[in-house]
Amino acid sequence: KRVGKRQNLTIQSLFQNDGNISPPPRGCNLVVSVRESEWVDGSAAQVLTMVGATYNLFVILDIPHDESEPGVMVKKARDALRKCGLPEDVVPEHRIVASQSTAGRIAFIRQLRPEIVFDYDEELKKQLTRFGFRVGISRRENGDSLGVFLATAKQGE
């Protein structure tokens, strides 16, 4: 797939946000954690689509640890992302997983061994960098881990 100017801006902002991560080659595995607020309102779908067109993207949905029916929540999140425009051919169903804890996200990432991870939790970064992972952290004040990337994508429109 061809990467357009807008996609390049989003991808560049993704890597420049942390300041010390250089973009990996196209087609590499990349993991992005998405908070509940980002998939509920669909704000993550646009960014995930652009990044997923360049990399083998795996999405970890952060669902509340007190959720009594996590399976229902995962289906709801996947449906919300699809409804907001995240195509199945860009991020297939099996690449959208969920976790209720930082420890769960760490375990998934360690199993997958992606080239780069983007998350919002400094503790996750601390734990994974011990094992040689490259981890980018969003420093968005309102807590939305993809908000800064979405803002950059809109600037390129």
mmCIF file of C-alpha atoms in Angstrom:
data_model
loop_
_atom_site.group_PDB
_atom_site.id
_atom_site.type_symbol
_atom_site.label_atom_id
_atom_site.label_comp_id
_atom_site.label_asym_id
_atom_site.label_seq_id
_atom_site.Cartn_x
_atom_site.Cartn_y
_atom_site.Cartn_z
ATOM 1 C CA LYS A 1 0.000 0.000 0.000
ATOM 2 C CA ARG A 2 1.156 3.503 -0.808
ATOM 3 C CA VAL A 3 1.748 5.833 2.117
ATOM 4 C CA GLY A 4 0.437 9.352 1.520
ATOM 5 C CA LYS A 5 1.682 12.678 2.826
ATOM 6 C CA ARG A 6 -0.846 12.706 5.660
ATOM 7 C CA GLN A 7 0.168 9.211 6.757
ATOM 8 C CA ASN A 8 3.833 10.212 6.748
ATOM 9 C CA LEU A 9 3.042 13.185 9.011
ATOM 10 C CA THR A 10 1.197 10.962 11.461
ATOM 11 C CA ILE A 11 3.905 8.324 11.465
ATOM 12 C CA GLN A 12 6.613 10.953 11.925
ATOM 13 C CA SER A 13 4.719 12.499 14.852
ATOM 14 C CA LEU A 14 4.351 9.077 16.419
ATOM 15 C CA PHE A 15 8.106 8.614 16.494
ATOM 16 C CA GLN A 16 9.020 12.236 17.256
ATOM 17 C CA ASN A 17 6.684 12.375 20.250
ATOM 18 C CA ASP A 18 9.142 10.459 22.446
ATOM 19 C CA GLY A 19 12.189 12.078 20.909
ATOM 20 C CA ASN A 20 14.489 9.075 20.983
ATOM 21 C CA ILE A 21 12.768 6.534 18.757
ATOM 22 C CA SER A 22 13.608 6.314 15.088
ATOM 23 C CA PRO A 23 11.036 4.826 12.702
ATOM 24 C CA PRO A 24 11.542 1.142 11.885
ATOM 25 C CA PRO A 25 11.317 -0.156 8.307
ATOM 26 C CA ARG A 26 7.881 -0.635 6.746
ATOM 27 C CA GLY A 27 6.223 -3.920 7.604
ATOM 28 C CA CYS A 28 7.698 -4.266 11.099
ATOM 29 C CA ASN A 29 5.553 -5.297 14.060
ATOM 30 C CA LEU A 30 4.344 -2.367 16.132
ATOM 31 C CA VAL A 31 2.109 -2.401 19.230
ATOM 32 C CA VAL A 32 -0.110 0.510 20.277
ATOM 33 C CA SER A 33 -2.095 0.569 23.515
ATOM 34 C CA VAL A 34 -5.448 2.326 23.277
ATOM 35 C CA ARG A 35 -7.292 3.639 26.313
ATOM 36 C CA GLU A 36 -11.020 3.193 26.703
ATOM 37 C CA SER A 37 -11.733 6.889 26.112
ATOM 38 C CA GLU A 38 -10.042 6.667 22.702
ATOM 39 C CA TRP A 39 -11.971 3.720 21.346
ATOM 40 C CA VAL A 40 -15.306 4.751 22.873
ATOM 41 C CA ASP A 41 -15.353 8.004 20.898
ATOM 42 C CA GLY A 42 -13.556 6.520 17.884
ATOM 43 C CA SER A 43 -10.666 9.007 17.954
ATOM 44 C CA ALA A 44 -8.107 6.202 17.647
ATOM 45 C CA ALA A 45 -9.485 4.690 14.429
ATOM 46 C CA GLN A 46 -8.007 7.293 12.063
ATOM 47 C CA VAL A 47 -4.503 7.105 13.527
ATOM 48 C CA LEU A 48 -4.560 3.314 13.770
ATOM 49 C CA THR A 49 -5.613 3.098 10.118
ATOM 50 C CA MET A 50 -2.726 5.278 8.982
ATOM 51 C CA VAL A 51 -0.138 3.475 11.098
ATOM 52 C CA GLY A 52 -1.583 0.055 10.207
ATOM 53 C CA ALA A 53 -1.150 0.797 6.502
ATOM 54 C CA THR A 54 2.619 1.034 7.071
ATOM 55 C CA TYR A 55 3.305 -1.498 9.844
ATOM 56 C CA ASN A 56 1.982 -4.838 11.095
ATOM 57 C CA LEU A 57 -0.054 -3.168 13.797
ATOM 58 C CA PHE A 58 -1.227 -4.893 16.968
ATOM 59 C CA VAL A 59 -3.684 -2.989 19.147
ATOM 60 C CA ILE A 60 -4.041 -3.590 22.873
ATOM 61 C CA LEU A 61 -7.327 -2.266 24.188
ATOM 62 C CA ASP A 62 -7.087 -1.136 27.782
ATOM 63 C CA ILE A 63 -10.305 -2.196 29.490
ATOM 64 C CA PRO A 64 -11.167 -1.442 33.116
ATOM 65 C CA HIS A 65 -9.811 -3.983 35.595
ATOM 66 C CA ASP A 66 -13.178 -4.128 37.322
ATOM 67 C CA GLU A 67 -15.060 -5.011 34.107
ATOM 68 C CA SER A 68 -17.209 -8.061 34.852
ATOM 69 C CA GLU A 69 -17.632 -9.084 31.202
ATOM 70 C CA PRO A 70 -14.338 -8.375 29.420
ATOM 71 C CA GLY A 71 -15.356 -10.378 26.322
ATOM 72 C CA VAL A 72 -18.382 -8.149 25.784
ATOM 73 C CA MET A 73 -16.224 -5.058 26.269
ATOM 74 C CA VAL A 74 -13.694 -6.273 23.672
ATOM 75 C CA LYS A 75 -16.445 -6.902 21.112
ATOM 76 C CA LYS A 76 -17.879 -3.465 21.822
ATOM 77 C CA ALA A 77 -14.444 -1.861 21.352
ATOM 78 C CA ARG A 78 -13.758 -3.703 18.086
ATOM 79 C CA ASP A 79 -17.191 -2.746 16.775
ATOM 80 C CA ALA A 80 -16.634 0.906 17.737
ATOM 81 C CA LEU A 81 -13.272 1.012 15.940
ATOM 82 C CA ARG A 82 -14.749 -0.611 12.811
ATOM 83 C CA LYS A 83 -17.734 1.730 12.849
ATOM 84 C CA CYS A 84 -15.338 4.710 12.997
ATOM 85 C CA GLY A 85 -13.417 3.494 9.971
ATOM 86 C CA LEU A 86 -10.690 1.057 11.053
ATOM 87 C CA PRO A 87 -10.639 -1.415 8.121
ATOM 88 C CA GLU A 88 -10.410 -5.171 8.690
ATOM 89 C CA ASP A 89 -7.696 -5.485 6.020
ATOM 90 C CA VAL A 90 -5.493 -2.928 7.812
ATOM 91 C CA VAL A 91 -5.910 -4.329 11.341
ATOM 92 C CA PRO A 92 -7.484 -7.809 11.294
ATOM 93 C CA GLU A 93 -9.586 -8.976 14.253
ATOM 94 C CA HIS A 94 -6.846 -11.224 15.609
ATOM 95 C CA ARG A 95 -4.551 -8.212 15.980
ATOM 96 C CA ILE A 96 -6.932 -6.411 18.324
ATOM 97 C CA VAL A 97 -6.546 -7.795 21.833
ATOM 98 C CA ALA A 98 -7.452 -6.541 25.293
ATOM 99 C CA SER A 99 -5.875 -6.309 28.688
ATOM 100 C CA GLN A 100 -7.142 -5.259 32.069
ATOM 101 C CA SER A 101 -3.726 -4.438 33.532
ATOM 102 C CA THR A 102 -0.256 -3.135 32.837
ATOM 103 C CA ALA A 103 1.112 -6.591 33.654
ATOM 104 C CA GLY A 104 -1.163 -8.088 30.977
ATOM 105 C CA ARG A 105 0.058 -5.605 28.363
ATOM 106 C CA ILE A 106 3.657 -6.350 29.310
ATOM 107 C CA ALA A 107 3.091 -10.114 29.005
ATOM 108 C CA PHE A 108 1.501 -9.761 25.554
ATOM 109 C CA ILE A 109 4.274 -7.497 24.316
ATOM 110 C CA ARG A 110 7.008 -9.792 25.591
ATOM 111 C CA GLN A 111 5.396 -12.736 23.773
ATOM 112 C CA LEU A 112 5.028 -10.818 20.502
ATOM 113 C CA ARG A 113 8.487 -9.149 20.542
ATOM 114 C CA PRO A 114 7.539 -6.135 18.358
ATOM 115 C CA GLU A 115 10.134 -3.670 17.083
ATOM 116 C CA ILE A 116 8.423 -0.740 18.815
ATOM 117 C CA VAL A 117 5.713 -0.261 21.441
ATOM 118 C CA PHE A 118 3.632 2.872 22.053
ATOM 119 C CA ASP A 119 1.877 3.138 25.398
ATOM 120 C CA TYR A 120 0.923 5.760 27.980
ATOM 121 C CA ASP A 121 2.350 4.124 31.111
ATOM 122 C CA GLU A 122 5.849 4.958 32.383
ATOM 123 C CA GLU A 123 5.884 1.734 34.434
ATOM 124 C CA LEU A 124 5.337 -0.323 31.284
ATOM 125 C CA LYS A 125 8.227 1.496 29.623
ATOM 126 C CA LYS A 126 10.473 0.875 32.625
ATOM 127 C CA GLN A 127 9.650 -2.841 32.686
ATOM 128 C CA LEU A 128 10.041 -3.402 28.934
ATOM 129 C CA THR A 129 13.198 -1.383 28.406
ATOM 130 C CA ARG A 130 14.912 -3.703 30.906
ATOM 131 C CA PHE A 131 14.424 -6.424 28.296
ATOM 132 C CA GLY A 132 15.643 -4.329 25.369
ATOM 133 C CA PHE A 133 12.295 -3.148 23.970
ATOM 134 C CA ARG A 134 11.946 0.245 22.299
ATOM 135 C CA VAL A 135 9.008 1.971 23.984
ATOM 136 C CA GLY A 136 7.487 5.342 23.167
ATOM 137 C CA ILE A 137 5.369 7.105 25.769
ATOM 138 C CA SER A 138 2.726 9.720 25.116
ATOM 139 C CA ARG A 139 3.027 12.738 27.362
ATOM 140 C CA ARG A 140 -0.379 14.156 26.537
ATOM 141 C CA GLU A 141 -1.714 16.064 29.558
ATOM 142 C CA ASN A 142 -5.320 14.918 29.196
ATOM 143 C CA GLY A 143 -4.224 11.285 29.208
ATOM 144 C CA ASP A 144 -5.175 10.361 25.642
ATOM 145 C CA SER A 145 -2.221 8.368 24.374
ATOM 146 C CA LEU A 146 -3.113 8.875 20.714
ATOM 147 C CA GLY A 147 -4.426 12.420 21.015
ATOM 148 C CA VAL A 148 -1.185 14.084 19.974
ATOM 149 C CA PHE A 149 -0.918 11.841 16.921
ATOM 150 C CA LEU A 150 -4.512 12.514 15.944
ATOM 151 C CA ALA A 151 -3.928 16.274 16.200
ATOM 152 C CA THR A 152 -0.934 15.992 13.866
ATOM 153 C CA ALA A 153 -2.938 13.907 11.403
ATOM 154 C CA LYS A 154 -5.624 16.598 11.276
ATOM 155 C CA GLN A 155 -3.008 19.294 10.645
ATOM 156 C CA GLY A 156 -1.953 17.424 7.513
ATOM 157 C CA GLU A 157 -5.463 17.419 6.035
#
